[in-house]
PDB file of C-alpha atoms in Angstrom:
ATOM      1  CA  GLU M   1      22.707   4.107  -8.709  1.00 45.00           C
ATOM      2  CA  PRO M   2      19.647   4.804  -9.145  1.00 49.00           C
ATOM      3  CA  SER M   3      17.086   3.455 -11.266  1.00 52.00           C
ATOM      4  CA  ARG M   4      15.748   5.194 -14.633  1.00 53.00           C
ATOM      5  CA  ASN M   5      12.000   4.661 -11.969  1.00 54.00           C
ATOM      6  CA  TRP M   6      13.732   7.035  -9.960  1.00 49.00           C
ATOM      7  CA  ILE M   7      13.087  11.353  -9.798  1.00 50.00           C
ATOM      8  CA  GLY M   8      15.829  11.954  -8.219  1.00 50.00           C
ATOM      9  CA  PRO M   9      18.610  11.116  -5.610  1.00 52.00           C
ATOM     10  CA  SER M  10      16.230  10.087  -2.298  1.00 57.00           C
ATOM     11  CA  VAL M  11      12.740  10.784  -4.408  1.00 59.00           C
ATOM     12  CA  PRO M  12      11.283   7.342  -5.722  1.00 67.00           C
ATOM     13  CA  THR M  13       8.492   7.387  -7.867  1.00 83.00           C
ATOM     14  CA  ASP M  14       5.039   5.660  -6.549  1.00 87.00           C
ATOM     15  CA  VAL M  15       5.764   3.040  -9.503  1.00 87.00           C
ATOM     16  CA  ASP M  16       9.245   2.462  -7.583  1.00 91.00           C
ATOM     17  CA  VAL M  17       7.645   2.026  -4.516  1.00 94.00           C
ATOM     18  CA  LEU M  18       4.680  -0.394  -5.518  1.00 96.00           C
ATOM     19  CA  ALA M  19       7.049  -2.276  -7.590  1.00 95.00           C
ATOM     20  CA  ARG M  20       9.389  -2.686  -3.779  1.00 96.00           C
ATOM     21  CA  LEU M  21       6.117  -3.147  -2.096  1.00 97.00           C
ATOM     22  CA  GLN M  22       5.425  -5.791  -4.533  1.00 97.00           C
ATOM     23  CA  ALA M  23       8.943  -7.634  -3.541  1.00 97.00           C
ATOM     24  CA  ILE M  24       7.606  -7.470   0.104  1.00 98.00           C
ATOM     25  CA  PHE M  25       4.375  -8.554  -0.156  1.00 98.00           C
ATOM     26  CA  ARG M  26       4.776 -11.377  -2.212  1.00 98.00           C
ATOM     27  CA  ASP M  27       8.378 -12.417   0.224  1.00 97.00           C
ATOM     28  CA  GLU M  28       6.434 -11.617   3.895  1.00 97.00           C
ATOM     29  CA  LEU M  29       3.298 -13.729   2.419  1.00 97.00           C
ATOM     30  CA  ASP M  30       5.115 -16.639   0.619  1.00 97.00           C
ATOM     31  CA  LEU M  31       3.445 -15.895  -2.526  1.00 97.00           C
ATOM     32  CA  PRO M  32       5.194 -15.226  -4.981  1.00 97.00           C
ATOM     33  CA  ASP M  33       2.803 -14.628  -8.458  1.00 97.00           C
ATOM     34  CA  LEU M  34       0.490 -12.218  -6.011  1.00 97.00           C
ATOM     35  CA  ARG M  35       0.224  -8.975  -7.605  1.00 97.00           C
ATOM     36  CA  ILE M  36      -0.915  -6.131  -5.584  1.00 97.00           C
ATOM     37  CA  SER M  37      -1.775  -2.332  -6.440  1.00 96.00           C
ATOM     38  CA  ALA M  38      -2.312   1.096  -4.642  1.00 95.00           C
ATOM     39  CA  GLN M  39      -6.551  -0.128  -3.862  1.00 96.00           C
ATOM     40  CA  SER M  40      -4.865  -3.853  -2.350  1.00 97.00           C
ATOM     41  CA  THR M  41      -6.501  -4.384   1.077  1.00 97.00           C
ATOM     42  CA  PRO M  42      -5.764  -6.821   3.550  1.00 97.00           C
ATOM     43  CA  GLU M  43      -9.551  -8.384   2.567  1.00 96.00           C
ATOM     44  CA  GLN M  44      -8.978  -8.818  -0.973  1.00 96.00           C
ATOM     45  CA  VAL M  45      -5.197 -10.281  -0.465  1.00 97.00           C
ATOM     46  CA  GLU M  46      -4.711 -13.874   0.868  1.00 95.00           C
ATOM     47  CA  GLY M  47      -2.571 -14.352   4.039  1.00 97.00           C
ATOM     48  CA  TRP M  48      -2.382 -10.898   4.944  1.00 97.00           C
ATOM     49  CA  ASP M  49      -3.631 -10.114   8.436  1.00 96.00           C
ATOM     50  CA  SER M  50      -2.854  -8.023  11.650  1.00 93.00           C
ATOM     51  CA  LEU M  51      -0.163 -10.315  12.109  1.00 95.00           C
ATOM     52  CA  ALA M  52       1.512 -10.322   8.693  1.00 96.00           C
ATOM     53  CA  THR M  53       0.899  -6.314   8.632  1.00 95.00           C
ATOM     54  CA  ILE M  54       3.615  -6.664  11.318  1.00 94.00           C
ATOM     55  CA  ARG M  55       5.910  -8.431   9.149  1.00 97.00           C
ATOM     56  CA  ILE M  56       5.499  -6.809   6.106  1.00 97.00           C
ATOM     57  CA  VAL M  57       5.981  -2.907   8.690  1.00 97.00           C
ATOM     58  CA  ALA M  58       9.096  -4.238   9.091  1.00 97.00           C
ATOM     59  CA  ALA M  59      10.111  -5.771   6.252  1.00 97.00           C
ATOM     60  CA  VAL M  60       9.179  -1.953   4.838  1.00 97.00           C
ATOM     61  CA  GLU M  61      10.852  -0.678   7.719  1.00 96.00           C
ATOM     62  CA  ARG M  62      13.915  -2.674   6.812  1.00 96.00           C
ATOM     63  CA  GLU M  63      13.613  -1.746   2.743  1.00 95.00           C
ATOM     64  CA  PHE M  64      13.012   1.868   2.850  1.00 93.00           C
ATOM     65  CA  ASP M  65      15.519   2.808   5.968  1.00 93.00           C
ATOM     66  CA  ARG M  66      12.027   4.565   8.176  1.00 92.00           C
ATOM     67  CA  GLN M  67      10.604   3.574  11.517  1.00 95.00           C
ATOM     68  CA  PHE M  68       6.984   4.099  11.700  1.00 95.00           C
ATOM     69  CA  GLU M  69       5.097   5.512  14.834  1.00 95.00           C
ATOM     70  CA  ALA M  70       2.769   3.625  16.233  1.00 94.00           C
ATOM     71  CA  ALA M  71      -0.153   5.929  14.914  1.00 95.00           C
ATOM     72  CA  GLU M  72       0.969   5.194  10.874  1.00 94.00           C
ATOM     73  CA  ILE M  73       1.090   1.862  11.336  1.00 94.00           C
ATOM     74  CA  GLU M  74      -2.420   1.517  12.780  1.00 92.00           C
ATOM     75  CA  SER M  75      -3.561   3.813   9.897  1.00 93.00           C
ATOM     76  CA  ILE M  76      -2.623   1.627   7.367  1.00 95.00           C
ATOM     77  CA  GLY M  77      -5.899  -0.742   5.503  1.00 95.00           C
ATOM     78  CA  SER M  78      -4.360  -0.292   2.322  1.00 97.00           C
ATOM     79  CA  VAL M  79      -1.197  -0.584  -0.005  1.00 97.00           C
ATOM     80  CA  ALA M  80      -2.393   3.226  -0.662  1.00 96.00           C
ATOM     81  CA  ASP M  81      -2.451   3.957   3.181  1.00 96.00           C
ATOM     82  CA  LEU M  82       1.151   2.163   3.002  1.00 96.00           C
ATOM     83  CA  MET M  83       2.502   3.917   0.033  1.00 95.00           C
ATOM     84  CA  SER M  84       0.819   7.509   1.856  1.00 94.00           C
ATOM     85  CA  VAL M  85       3.056   6.657   5.019  1.00 93.00           C
ATOM     86  CA  ILE M  86       6.364   5.423   3.059  1.00 93.00           C
ATOM     87  CA  ALA M  87       6.408   8.925   2.026  1.00 91.00           C
ATOM     88  CA  ARG M  88       6.144  11.231   4.770  1.00 86.00           C
TER      89      ARG M  88
END
């Protein structure tokens, strides 16, 4: 059952994607009160290092049923970059 944030059956909005990403970041970084935005970068988010990126990407792949290429993963320098990779 699609939520009201969905444009169609398989096209989540940026708001929906960001909410799902925030839940992943909170879980993977063990920061229950973390708030992220599209502009968030590893330098700004506590604990978001290269190892955390691997865990986050693995969780995103499960959540969105996607498999990312190595080049896509290497291109992730912000939450917006991650959102762009998901949208491809």
